[in-house]
Coordinates of C-alpha atoms in Angstrom, one line a residue:
M1 CA 12.3 -118.1 -4.1
V2 CA 8.5 -118.5 -3.8
R3 CA 6.0 -119.6 -6.4
V4 CA 2.8 -117.9 -7.4
A5 CA 0.1 -120.2 -6.1
C6 CA -1.9 -121.8 -8.9
P7 CA -5.1 -123.8 -8.5
L8 CA -4.8 -127.2 -6.8
V9 CA -6.1 -130.3 -8.4
R10 CA -9.5 -130.7 -6.7
S11 CA -9.3 -134.5 -6.5
I12 CA -6.4 -136.7 -7.6
Q13 CA -8.8 -139.6 -7.9
Q14 CA -11.0 -137.5 -10.2
L15 CA -7.9 -136.4 -12.3
L16 CA -6.8 -140.0 -12.7
S17 CA -10.4 -141.1 -13.5
D18 CA -10.6 -138.5 -16.3
R19 CA -7.3 -139.7 -17.8
V20 CA -8.3 -143.3 -17.7
S21 CA -11.7 -142.4 -19.3
D22 CA -9.9 -140.7 -22.1
A23 CA -7.8 -143.8 -22.7
I24 CA -10.8 -146.0 -22.6
R25 CA -12.5 -143.9 -25.3
A26 CA -9.2 -144.0 -27.3
V27 CA -9.4 -147.8 -27.5
G28 CA -13.0 -147.6 -28.8
A29 CA -14.9 -148.4 -25.6
E30 CA -17.1 -146.6 -23.0
G31 CA -17.3 -147.5 -19.4
D32 CA -16.6 -146.5 -15.8
P33 CA -12.8 -146.0 -15.3
Q34 CA -13.2 -147.6 -11.8
V35 CA -10.2 -145.8 -10.3
R36 CA -10.0 -146.4 -6.6
A37 CA -7.3 -145.9 -3.9
S38 CA -5.2 -149.0 -3.6
Q39 CA -5.8 -151.1 -0.4
D40 CA -2.1 -152.2 -0.4
E41 CA 0.6 -149.7 -1.2
K42 CA 2.8 -152.4 -2.9
F43 CA 0.2 -152.2 -5.7
G44 CA 0.6 -148.4 -6.1
D45 CA -1.5 -145.5 -4.9
Y46 CA -4.5 -145.9 -7.1
Q47 CA -5.8 -148.8 -9.2
S48 CA -8.1 -149.0 -12.2
N49 CA -10.3 -152.2 -12.5
A50 CA -11.9 -151.1 -15.7
A51 CA -10.4 -153.7 -18.0
M52 CA -12.4 -156.6 -16.6
G53 CA -15.7 -154.9 -17.3
L54 CA -14.7 -153.8 -20.8
A55 CA -13.3 -157.2 -21.9
K56 CA -16.7 -158.5 -23.2
Q57 CA -17.5 -155.2 -24.9
L58 CA -14.2 -155.3 -26.8
G59 CA -14.0 -159.1 -27.3
K60 CA -10.6 -159.4 -25.7
A61 CA -8.9 -160.8 -22.7
P62 CA -8.9 -158.4 -19.7
R63 CA -5.1 -158.2 -19.6
Q64 CA -5.0 -157.3 -23.3
V65 CA -7.6 -154.6 -22.7
A66 CA -5.6 -153.3 -19.8
S67 CA -2.5 -153.2 -22.0
D68 CA -4.4 -151.3 -24.7
I69 CA -5.7 -148.8 -22.2
R70 CA -2.2 -148.3 -20.8
S71 CA -0.8 -147.6 -24.2
K72 CA -3.3 -144.7 -24.6
L73 CA -2.9 -143.5 -21.1
H74 CA -1.3 -140.0 -20.9
I75 CA -0.4 -139.8 -17.3
D76 CA 3.4 -139.3 -17.1
D77 CA 3.0 -135.8 -15.6
V78 CA 1.2 -137.4 -12.6
C79 CA 2.4 -141.0 -12.2
G80 CA 5.3 -143.2 -13.0
P81 CA 4.8 -145.9 -15.8
P82 CA 1.6 -147.9 -15.0
D83 CA 1.9 -151.6 -14.5
I84 CA -0.6 -154.4 -15.0
A85 CA -1.3 -157.0 -12.3
G86 CA -3.4 -160.0 -12.0
P87 CA -6.3 -160.4 -14.5
G88 CA -6.0 -156.8 -15.7
F89 CA -5.6 -154.3 -12.8
I90 CA -3.8 -151.1 -13.9
N91 CA -1.7 -149.9 -11.0
L92 CA -0.8 -146.2 -10.7
R93 CA 1.9 -144.7 -8.5
L94 CA 2.0 -141.0 -8.0
K95 CA 5.3 -139.2 -8.7
P96 CA 6.9 -137.4 -5.8
E97 CA 7.5 -134.5 -8.2
F98 CA 3.7 -134.2 -8.7
L99 CA 3.0 -134.4 -5.0
A100 CA 5.6 -131.7 -4.3
D101 CA 4.1 -129.5 -7.0
Q102 CA 0.6 -129.8 -5.6
L103 CA 1.6 -129.1 -2.0
A104 CA 3.6 -126.1 -3.2
R105 CA 0.4 -124.6 -4.6
V106 CA -1.3 -124.4 -1.2
P107 CA -1.5 -120.8 -0.2
R108 CA -0.2 -119.8 3.2
A109 CA -2.6 -119.6 6.1
D110 CA -3.2 -115.9 6.0
A111 CA -3.7 -115.7 2.2
T112 CA -7.0 -115.6 0.3
D113 CA -8.5 -119.1 0.7
G114 CA -5.6 -120.1 2.9
A115 CA -8.0 -121.3 5.5
R116 CA -9.5 -123.6 2.9
L117 CA -6.0 -124.9 2.0
G118 CA -6.7 -123.5 -1.5
L119 CA -9.4 -125.9 -2.2
P120 CA -11.9 -124.5 -4.8
R121 CA -15.7 -124.2 -4.2
T122 CA -18.2 -126.1 -6.3
E123 CA -19.0 -124.7 -9.7
R124 CA -22.7 -125.5 -9.2
P125 CA -23.8 -124.1 -5.8
E126 CA -27.3 -125.0 -4.7
T127 CA -29.6 -124.1 -1.8
V128 CA -29.6 -127.0 0.6
V129 CA -31.9 -127.3 3.6
V130 CA -30.7 -129.5 6.5
D131 CA -33.5 -130.5 8.9
L132 CA -31.8 -131.3 12.2
S133 CA -32.3 -131.6 16.0
S134 CA -36.1 -130.9 16.1
P135 CA -36.9 -131.1 19.8
N136 CA -40.4 -131.0 21.3
L137 CA -40.7 -127.8 23.1
A138 CA -42.9 -129.4 25.8
K139 CA -39.8 -131.2 27.2
E140 CA -36.1 -130.7 27.6
M141 CA -33.6 -131.9 25.0
H142 CA -32.5 -135.5 25.8
V143 CA -29.8 -137.8 24.5
G144 CA -32.0 -138.8 21.6
H145 CA -31.4 -135.3 20.1
L146 CA -27.6 -135.6 20.2
R147 CA -27.1 -137.5 17.0
S148 CA -29.5 -135.4 14.9
T149 CA -28.0 -132.2 16.1
V150 CA -24.3 -133.2 15.8
I151 CA -24.7 -135.1 12.5
G152 CA -26.9 -132.4 10.9
D153 CA -24.4 -129.6 11.9
C154 CA -21.5 -131.5 10.4
V155 CA -23.3 -132.2 7.1
A156 CA -24.2 -128.5 6.9
R157 CA -20.6 -127.4 7.6
V158 CA -19.2 -129.7 4.9
L159 CA -21.8 -128.6 2.3
E160 CA -21.1 -124.9 3.2
F161 CA -17.4 -125.6 2.7
E162 CA -18.2 -127.0 -0.7
G163 CA -19.8 -123.6 -1.6
H164 CA -23.5 -124.4 -1.2
R165 CA -26.0 -122.1 0.5
V166 CA -27.1 -124.1 3.5
I167 CA -30.1 -123.4 5.7
R168 CA -30.2 -125.3 9.0
E169 CA -33.8 -125.7 10.0
N170 CA -34.8 -126.7 13.5
H171 CA -38.4 -128.1 12.9
V172 CA -39.4 -127.9 16.6
G173 CA -42.6 -129.4 17.9
D174 CA -44.6 -126.4 19.2
W175 CA -48.1 -127.2 18.2
G176 CA -50.7 -129.8 19.1
T177 CA -53.1 -130.9 21.9
Q178 CA -50.4 -131.1 24.6
F179 CA -49.8 -127.3 24.3
G180 CA -53.4 -126.7 25.4
M181 CA -52.6 -128.5 28.6
L182 CA -49.3 -126.7 29.1
V183 CA -50.8 -123.2 28.4
A184 CA -53.7 -123.9 30.8
F185 CA -51.3 -125.1 33.5
L186 CA -49.1 -122.1 32.9
Q187 CA -52.1 -119.7 33.4
A188 CA -52.9 -121.5 36.7
T189 CA -49.4 -121.7 38.2
E190 CA -47.8 -118.6 36.7
P191 CA -50.5 -115.9 36.5
D192 CA -48.0 -113.1 35.9
V193 CA -47.2 -114.5 32.5
I194 CA -50.5 -113.1 31.3
D195 CA -49.3 -109.5 31.7
H196 CA -45.6 -110.0 31.7
P197 CA -44.7 -112.9 29.3
D198 CA -41.1 -111.7 29.0
T199 CA -40.5 -112.5 32.6
L200 CA -41.3 -116.2 32.3
V201 CA -38.6 -118.5 33.6
I202 CA -39.0 -122.3 34.0
S203 CA -35.9 -123.8 35.6
D204 CA -36.9 -127.4 34.8
L205 CA -39.1 -128.0 31.8
E206 CA -39.3 -131.7 32.4
S207 CA -40.7 -131.2 35.9
F208 CA -43.1 -128.6 34.6
Y209 CA -44.5 -131.0 32.0
V210 CA -44.8 -133.9 34.5
R211 CA -46.8 -131.7 36.9
A212 CA -49.1 -130.5 34.1
K213 CA -49.7 -134.1 32.9
E214 CA -50.4 -135.3 36.5
R215 CA -53.0 -132.6 36.9
F216 CA -54.5 -133.3 33.5
D217 CA -54.9 -137.0 34.3
A218 CA -56.4 -136.4 37.8
D219 CA -58.5 -133.3 37.3
E220 CA -61.5 -133.5 34.9
A221 CA -62.2 -129.8 35.1
F222 CA -58.5 -129.0 34.2
K223 CA -58.8 -131.6 31.4
R224 CA -61.8 -129.8 29.9
E225 CA -60.0 -126.4 30.3
S226 CA -57.0 -127.8 28.5
R227 CA -59.1 -129.0 25.6
E228 CA -60.8 -125.6 25.4
T229 CA -57.4 -123.9 25.4
V230 CA -56.3 -126.0 22.4
V231 CA -59.3 -124.7 20.5
K232 CA -58.5 -121.1 21.5
L233 CA -54.9 -121.6 20.5
Q234 CA -55.8 -123.0 17.1
R235 CA -58.3 -120.2 16.5
G236 CA -55.7 -117.6 17.3
D237 CA -57.1 -116.2 20.5
P238 CA -54.7 -113.3 21.4
L239 CA -54.3 -114.1 25.1
T240 CA -53.8 -117.8 24.5
R241 CA -51.3 -117.2 21.8
R242 CA -49.4 -114.7 24.0
I243 CA -49.0 -117.2 26.8
W244 CA -48.2 -120.0 24.3
K245 CA -45.5 -117.9 22.7
A246 CA -44.0 -117.1 26.1
F247 CA -43.8 -120.8 26.9
C248 CA -42.2 -121.6 23.5
D249 CA -39.7 -118.8 23.9
E250 CA -38.7 -120.1 27.3
S251 CA -38.4 -123.7 26.0
L252 CA -36.2 -122.5 23.1
R253 CA -34.0 -120.6 25.6
H254 CA -33.2 -124.0 27.2
C255 CA -32.5 -125.5 23.7
H256 CA -30.2 -122.7 22.6
E257 CA -28.1 -122.9 25.8
I258 CA -27.3 -126.4 24.6
Y259 CA -26.8 -125.3 21.0
R260 CA -24.4 -122.6 22.1
Q261 CA -22.4 -125.2 24.1
L262 CA -22.3 -127.5 21.0
G263 CA -21.4 -124.6 18.7
V264 CA -24.5 -125.1 16.6
E265 CA -26.4 -122.3 14.8
L266 CA -29.8 -123.0 13.2
V267 CA -33.1 -121.4 12.3
D268 CA -36.1 -122.3 14.5
R269 CA -39.3 -123.0 12.5
G270 CA -41.9 -124.7 14.6
E271 CA -44.8 -126.7 13.3
S272 CA -47.0 -123.6 14.0
F273 CA -45.1 -121.8 11.3
Y274 CA -46.8 -124.0 8.7
T275 CA -50.4 -123.8 10.0
E276 CA -51.8 -121.7 7.2
L277 CA -49.7 -123.5 4.6
M278 CA -51.2 -126.8 5.8
D279 CA -54.7 -125.5 4.8
E280 CA -53.3 -124.7 1.4
V281 CA -51.7 -128.1 1.0
I282 CA -55.1 -129.8 1.7
A283 CA -56.8 -127.5 -0.7
R284 CA -54.3 -128.5 -3.4
L285 CA -54.8 -132.2 -2.6
E286 CA -58.6 -131.7 -2.8
R287 CA -58.2 -130.2 -6.3
I288 CA -56.1 -133.2 -7.4
K289 CA -58.7 -135.6 -6.0
N290 CA -61.5 -133.8 -7.9
E291 CA -59.6 -133.1 -11.1
R292 CA -57.8 -136.4 -11.6
G293 CA -60.1 -138.9 -10.1
D294 CA -57.6 -141.7 -10.5
G295 CA -57.3 -142.6 -6.8
L296 CA -54.0 -140.9 -6.2
V297 CA -55.7 -138.7 -3.7
A298 CA -58.9 -140.1 -2.2
E299 CA -61.0 -140.4 0.9
S300 CA -60.7 -143.6 3.0
D301 CA -63.1 -144.0 6.0
G302 CA -63.6 -140.3 6.1
A303 CA -59.9 -139.4 6.0
L304 CA -58.1 -137.8 3.1
C305 CA -55.2 -140.0 1.9
V306 CA -52.6 -140.2 -0.8
F307 CA -52.1 -143.6 -2.3
M308 CA -48.7 -144.4 -3.9
D309 CA -47.5 -147.4 -5.8
G310 CA -45.2 -149.7 -3.9
F311 CA -46.6 -149.2 -0.4
T312 CA -48.8 -152.0 1.0
T313 CA -49.8 -153.4 4.4
R314 CA -48.7 -156.8 5.6
D315 CA -51.9 -158.2 4.0
G316 CA -51.0 -156.7 0.6
D317 CA -53.6 -153.9 0.8
P318 CA -52.7 -150.4 -0.3
L319 CA -51.0 -148.4 2.5
P320 CA -52.1 -144.8 2.3
M321 CA -50.4 -141.7 3.6
M322 CA -53.1 -139.9 5.6
V323 CA -53.0 -136.1 5.3
R324 CA -56.3 -135.2 7.0
K325 CA -57.9 -137.3 9.7
S326 CA -61.6 -138.2 9.6
D327 CA -62.3 -135.6 12.3
G328 CA -60.7 -132.9 10.0
G329 CA -57.5 -132.7 12.0
Y330 CA -54.0 -132.7 10.5
N331 CA -51.1 -134.9 11.4
Y332 CA -47.3 -135.2 10.8
A333 CA -47.7 -136.0 7.1
T334 CA -49.7 -132.8 6.6
S335 CA -47.1 -130.7 8.4
D336 CA -44.2 -132.4 6.6
L337 CA -45.8 -131.8 3.2
A338 CA -46.3 -128.2 4.0
T339 CA -42.7 -128.0 5.1
I340 CA -41.5 -129.4 1.8
V341 CA -43.7 -127.0 -0.1
H342 CA -42.2 -124.1 1.8
R343 CA -38.6 -125.3 1.4
V344 CA -39.0 -125.9 -2.3
E345 CA -41.2 -123.0 -3.4
Q346 CA -40.2 -120.3 -0.9
L347 CA -36.6 -121.2 0.0
G348 CA -35.6 -122.5 -3.4
A349 CA -34.1 -125.7 -2.0
K350 CA -32.6 -128.2 -4.5
R351 CA -31.5 -130.6 -1.8
I352 CA -33.4 -131.3 1.4
I353 CA -31.7 -133.5 4.0
Y354 CA -33.7 -134.9 7.0
V355 CA -31.4 -135.9 9.8
V356 CA -33.8 -138.1 11.7
G357 CA -33.5 -141.6 13.4
L358 CA -33.9 -144.8 11.4
P359 CA -37.3 -145.7 13.0
Q360 CA -38.8 -142.9 10.8
K361 CA -37.5 -144.6 7.6
Q362 CA -40.9 -145.6 6.2
H363 CA -42.5 -142.3 7.1
F364 CA -40.0 -140.5 4.9
E365 CA -40.1 -143.0 2.1
M366 CA -43.9 -142.4 1.9
L367 CA -43.5 -138.6 2.4
F368 CA -41.0 -138.3 -0.4
A369 CA -43.0 -140.6 -2.8
G370 CA -46.2 -138.7 -2.0
A371 CA -44.6 -135.3 -2.5
R372 CA -43.4 -136.3 -5.9
A373 CA -46.6 -138.1 -6.9
V374 CA -48.8 -135.0 -6.3
G375 CA -46.3 -132.7 -8.0
F376 CA -45.0 -130.8 -5.0
V377 CA -41.4 -131.8 -5.8
G378 CA -39.9 -132.1 -9.2
P379 CA -37.1 -134.3 -10.4
D380 CA -34.6 -131.5 -9.9
V381 CA -35.0 -131.6 -6.2
Q382 CA -33.1 -134.2 -4.1
L383 CA -34.9 -135.5 -1.0
E384 CA -32.8 -137.5 1.5
H385 CA -33.5 -139.2 4.8
L386 CA -30.2 -139.4 6.7
G387 CA -31.2 -142.0 9.2
F388 CA -29.1 -142.9 12.2
G389 CA -28.9 -145.5 14.9
S390 CA -29.3 -145.1 18.7
V391 CA -27.1 -144.0 21.5
L392 CA -26.9 -146.9 24.0
S393 CA -25.5 -147.1 27.5
A394 CA -22.1 -148.7 28.1
S395 CA -23.9 -152.0 28.8
G396 CA -25.5 -151.9 25.3
K397 CA -29.0 -151.2 26.6
P398 CA -31.2 -148.1 26.0
F399 CA -29.6 -145.1 27.5
K400 CA -31.7 -144.2 30.6
T401 CA -31.2 -142.6 34.0
R402 CA -31.1 -144.7 37.2
E403 CA -34.8 -143.9 37.6
G404 CA -35.6 -145.2 34.1
G405 CA -36.1 -141.7 32.5
T406 CA -34.4 -140.3 29.4
V407 CA -31.0 -138.8 30.0
K408 CA -31.0 -135.1 29.5
L409 CA -28.6 -133.8 26.9
R410 CA -27.6 -131.0 29.3
D411 CA -26.5 -133.5 32.0
L412 CA -24.7 -135.7 29.5
L413 CA -22.6 -132.7 28.3
Y414 CA -21.9 -131.5 31.8
D415 CA -20.6 -135.0 32.7
A416 CA -18.4 -135.1 29.7
V417 CA -16.8 -131.7 30.5
A418 CA -16.3 -132.6 34.2
R419 CA -14.7 -135.9 33.2
A420 CA -12.5 -134.1 30.7
R421 CA -11.3 -131.7 33.4
A422 CA -10.3 -134.7 35.5
V423 CA -8.4 -136.3 32.7
I424 CA -6.6 -133.1 31.8
E425 CA -5.5 -132.6 35.4
Q426 CA -4.1 -136.1 35.4
Q427 CA -2.4 -136.1 32.0
S428 CA -1.6 -132.8 30.4
G429 CA 0.8 -132.1 27.5
G430 CA 3.3 -129.4 26.6
D431 CA 5.6 -128.5 23.8
A432 CA 6.7 -131.4 21.6
D433 CA 10.2 -132.6 21.0
E434 CA 11.5 -135.0 18.4
S435 CA 10.6 -138.0 20.4
D436 CA 8.1 -140.8 20.3
A437 CA 4.5 -139.8 19.4
S438 CA 3.2 -141.0 22.7
H439 CA 5.5 -138.6 24.7
R440 CA 3.4 -136.1 26.7
P441 CA 5.4 -134.0 29.1
Q442 CA 3.5 -132.8 32.1
R443 CA 2.4 -129.2 32.2
A444 CA 0.5 -127.1 34.7
F445 CA -2.4 -125.0 33.4
S446 CA -4.2 -122.2 35.2
D447 CA -7.7 -122.7 36.4
E448 CA -9.0 -120.6 33.5
Q449 CA -6.9 -122.5 30.9
A450 CA -8.0 -125.9 32.4
T451 CA -11.7 -124.8 32.2
R452 CA -11.4 -123.8 28.6
I453 CA -9.5 -126.9 27.6
A454 CA -12.0 -129.1 29.5
E455 CA -14.9 -127.5 27.6
T456 CA -13.2 -127.9 24.3
V457 CA -12.1 -131.5 24.9
G458 CA -15.3 -132.7 26.6
I459 CA -17.7 -131.3 24.0
G460 CA -15.4 -132.2 21.2
A461 CA -15.1 -135.8 22.5
V462 CA -18.8 -136.3 22.5
K463 CA -19.3 -134.9 19.0
Y464 CA -16.3 -136.7 17.5
F465 CA -17.2 -140.1 19.0
D466 CA -20.7 -139.8 17.6
L467 CA -19.5 -138.8 14.2
A468 CA -16.8 -141.4 14.1
H469 CA -19.5 -144.2 14.0
A470 CA -21.3 -145.3 10.8
L471 CA -24.6 -143.4 10.8
Q472 CA -26.9 -146.4 10.7
S473 CA -25.2 -148.3 13.5
D474 CA -26.0 -148.0 17.2
Y475 CA -23.1 -147.1 19.6
K476 CA -22.4 -147.4 23.3
F477 CA -21.8 -144.1 25.1
D478 CA -18.9 -144.7 27.4
L479 CA -17.0 -141.7 28.7
D480 CA -13.9 -143.7 29.4
T481 CA -13.7 -144.6 25.7
I482 CA -14.9 -141.3 24.5
L483 CA -12.2 -139.4 26.4
A484 CA -9.3 -141.8 25.8
M485 CA -6.1 -140.1 24.9
E486 CA -5.2 -142.9 22.4
G487 CA -7.1 -144.2 19.4
N488 CA -9.6 -142.5 17.1
T489 CA -10.9 -140.0 19.6
A490 CA -11.2 -136.2 19.9
P491 CA -8.6 -136.0 22.8
Y492 CA -6.1 -137.8 20.6
M493 CA -6.8 -135.6 17.6
L494 CA -6.8 -132.4 19.6
Y495 CA -3.5 -133.4 21.2
A496 CA -2.0 -134.3 17.8
Y497 CA -3.0 -130.8 16.5
A498 CA -1.5 -129.0 19.5
R499 CA 1.6 -131.1 19.3
I500 CA 2.3 -130.2 15.7
R501 CA 1.7 -126.5 16.5
S502 CA 4.3 -126.7 19.2
I503 CA 6.9 -127.8 16.7
G504 CA 6.9 -124.4 15.1
R505 CA 7.2 -122.7 18.5
K506 CA 10.2 -124.9 19.4
A507 CA 11.8 -124.2 16.0
G508 CA 11.3 -120.5 16.5
V509 CA 9.3 -120.2 13.3
D510 CA 5.9 -118.7 12.7
V511 CA 4.6 -121.5 10.5
T512 CA 1.3 -119.7 9.9
S513 CA 3.1 -117.1 7.8
L514 CA 5.3 -119.5 5.8
E515 CA 5.5 -118.5 2.2
P516 CA 4.6 -121.2 -0.4
L517 CA 7.9 -122.9 -1.5
E518 CA 9.1 -123.2 -5.0
T519 CA 10.1 -126.8 -4.1
I520 CA 8.8 -129.1 -1.4
H521 CA 11.5 -131.8 -0.6
L522 CA 10.0 -135.3 -0.8
E523 CA 12.7 -137.8 -0.6
H524 CA 12.2 -139.8 2.6
P525 CA 9.4 -142.4 2.4
A526 CA 7.8 -140.8 5.4
E527 CA 7.7 -137.4 3.6
I528 CA 6.2 -139.0 0.5
A529 CA 3.6 -140.9 2.6
L530 CA 2.6 -137.7 4.4
A531 CA 2.3 -135.8 1.1
K532 CA 0.0 -138.4 -0.3
K533 CA -2.2 -138.4 2.7
L534 CA -2.5 -134.6 2.7
L535 CA -3.6 -134.6 -0.9
Q536 CA -6.4 -137.1 -0.2
F537 CA -8.1 -134.4 1.9
A538 CA -10.1 -132.9 -1.1
E539 CA -11.4 -136.3 -2.3
T540 CA -12.3 -137.2 1.3
L541 CA -14.5 -134.1 1.5
E542 CA -16.1 -134.9 -1.8
V543 CA -17.2 -138.4 -0.5
V544 CA -18.5 -136.8 2.7
A545 CA -20.5 -134.2 0.8
R546 CA -21.9 -136.7 -1.7
D547 CA -22.7 -139.6 0.6
L548 CA -23.2 -137.6 3.9
R549 CA -20.9 -139.8 5.8
P550 CA -19.0 -137.9 8.6
N551 CA -17.2 -141.0 9.7
V552 CA -15.2 -141.0 6.4
L553 CA -13.8 -137.6 7.6
T554 CA -13.0 -138.8 11.1
D555 CA -11.2 -141.9 9.7
Y556 CA -9.2 -139.7 7.3
L557 CA -8.1 -137.3 10.1
Y558 CA -7.0 -140.2 12.3
E559 CA -5.0 -141.7 9.4
L560 CA -3.5 -138.3 8.7
S561 CA -2.4 -137.9 12.4
R562 CA -0.9 -141.4 12.4
T563 CA 0.9 -140.8 9.1
F564 CA 2.4 -137.6 10.6
S565 CA 3.5 -139.5 13.7
R566 CA 5.5 -141.8 11.5
F567 CA 6.9 -138.8 9.6
Y568 CA 8.0 -137.2 12.9
D569 CA 9.0 -140.3 14.7
K570 CA 12.6 -140.2 16.0
K571 CA 13.5 -143.7 14.6
L572 CA 11.2 -144.1 11.6
G573 CA 10.8 -140.6 10.4
V574 CA 12.8 -137.5 9.7
R575 CA 14.5 -134.7 11.6
V576 CA 12.5 -131.4 11.5
I577 CA 13.6 -128.8 14.0
D578 CA 17.3 -129.3 13.5
A579 CA 17.2 -130.6 9.9
S580 CA 19.7 -129.4 7.4
P581 CA 20.2 -127.8 5.0
E582 CA 17.9 -124.9 5.7
S583 CA 15.8 -125.6 2.6
V584 CA 15.0 -129.1 3.9
R585 CA 14.2 -127.8 7.4
Y586 CA 11.9 -125.1 5.8
S587 CA 10.2 -127.8 3.7
R588 CA 9.5 -130.1 6.6
L589 CA 8.2 -127.3 8.7
T590 CA 5.9 -126.5 5.8
L591 CA 4.7 -130.2 5.9
C592 CA 4.0 -129.8 9.6
D593 CA 2.0 -126.6 9.0
L594 CA 0.0 -128.2 6.2
T595 CA -0.8 -131.2 8.4
A596 CA -1.9 -129.0 11.3
R597 CA -4.1 -126.9 9.0
A598 CA -5.7 -130.0 7.5
L599 CA -6.4 -131.4 10.9
G600 CA -7.8 -128.0 12.1
L601 CA -9.9 -127.6 9.1
G602 CA -11.2 -131.2 9.3
L603 CA -12.1 -130.8 13.0
S604 CA -13.8 -127.5 12.3
L605 CA -16.0 -129.3 9.7
L606 CA -16.9 -131.8 12.4
G607 CA -17.9 -128.8 14.6
I608 CA -14.9 -129.2 16.9
N609 CA -12.7 -126.3 18.1
T610 CA -8.9 -126.8 18.3
L611 CA -6.4 -126.0 21.0
E612 CA -2.9 -124.5 20.5
E613 CA -1.7 -126.1 23.7
M614 CA -3.0 -129.1 25.6

């Protein structure tokens, strides 16, 4: 018999928090229920620490407050009887019956929302802009662009999964004085581009830029020509604009080859897109200066500046945000303000996330404060700088080539895939049996299969390793560690997924079409532990979406795979393929399927493809 799937509890932690909050109000108090997952399973699955904070409010000892809350706590449909420990902790242990009921509600893989594991979307969807990658089109993408691209894409995927409308914006550098030099050099070295811009191909952007810069530094006539070209570009000269666009298109072609390899889709909007809007922004600021006259917007040494409270120099003087230079030119602040105006007023964004390195922290603090101070952004719009640390070499030093240059992202990804191919050829896996989790039978793959697997593993390993680190920390890029088959790495996770999928094949069951069961059998401790871990998926995603912390998701996936290994372990776990009776076998195969689906969904939200065989 199968059940009709009903909605899942979105978050068990939230369900318990709501119940504890009701009990707190029932004893005449108000406060945070402070429900958290227990750090030690001997104290239960969740724990409320609310009593300590409410003791003074109620004028009672914390243990008495905890006892009063427990007496009003209606939770027997979810947990066993709560117990009180220490100075007033309320320990909550989930009932196996509740866990089984929740898992039985998950729709099968090919059902509506089956790919989502039945998880509901947010009731309050918003338009979110994620500002990511942002290369300078004058040069090739380098290792410094890796984190912004990978982190930004992951954040966008999670927010889309939550049900928000997400716009990935690639704020590329395609404007400024250096483009005068590049366009002038392009005219001199590639004259065909004038009449046939679509035919432009630059095999090495970095070399092209270096050659243009060398000529600029050595040739005064070319330097004058470059500066004149900048003026023509800014004034909209048709020929200059046509050559400039050809160069930008060719540069973007290089970028999108990397984006395709990384599986990242985004909307390119260069600084040039906001040229006219920057004029409007300055006009608005001029009106504020003239109408308010309170010093918020004022001129300083001929430059137009915005002065915000809380920003001072080391000497204690006001630190302004310059929006127009004394020579009338614009800068990053002008462009970024125009970008905010466009995202809020044209795109309707309610949340804007800038995935940019930590060195830009003060710039964004001033930008956000300035945008709010002058009224470009209201209190209903959330502005966030998602700062991140640097990628270092294996020695812990800045990641450079042997010649001291910046490592190209293209070369880094190529090396990862090549090394993955070597690892796969040395250590490949096949169908699983009911043996130790580390068992990896040898298997030969065709050249085509090995190429596909190496691409998936190599790219996935780079992305996973980046995302597995706390955002604000630096990390060492070491391919030996990144491609390790053990530990919290993509190769381990991809193998875990493939291994679970192979169980169904060996059992002769198409687990993807398993009907939801009326009853999931949860009797063995390993079954119960796996069920609990599976049902933490929803609340894990809520934390990632709220706090923008991809490493919370990688940690969860690793814990889930380890929990499954204990469930499937020959000595510590349960029989699956040959389990009896048939209802128990069916139930355990369902747990295998749910685990694989959770791993697959989690990896996809990290931007990583899975493999059915590895």
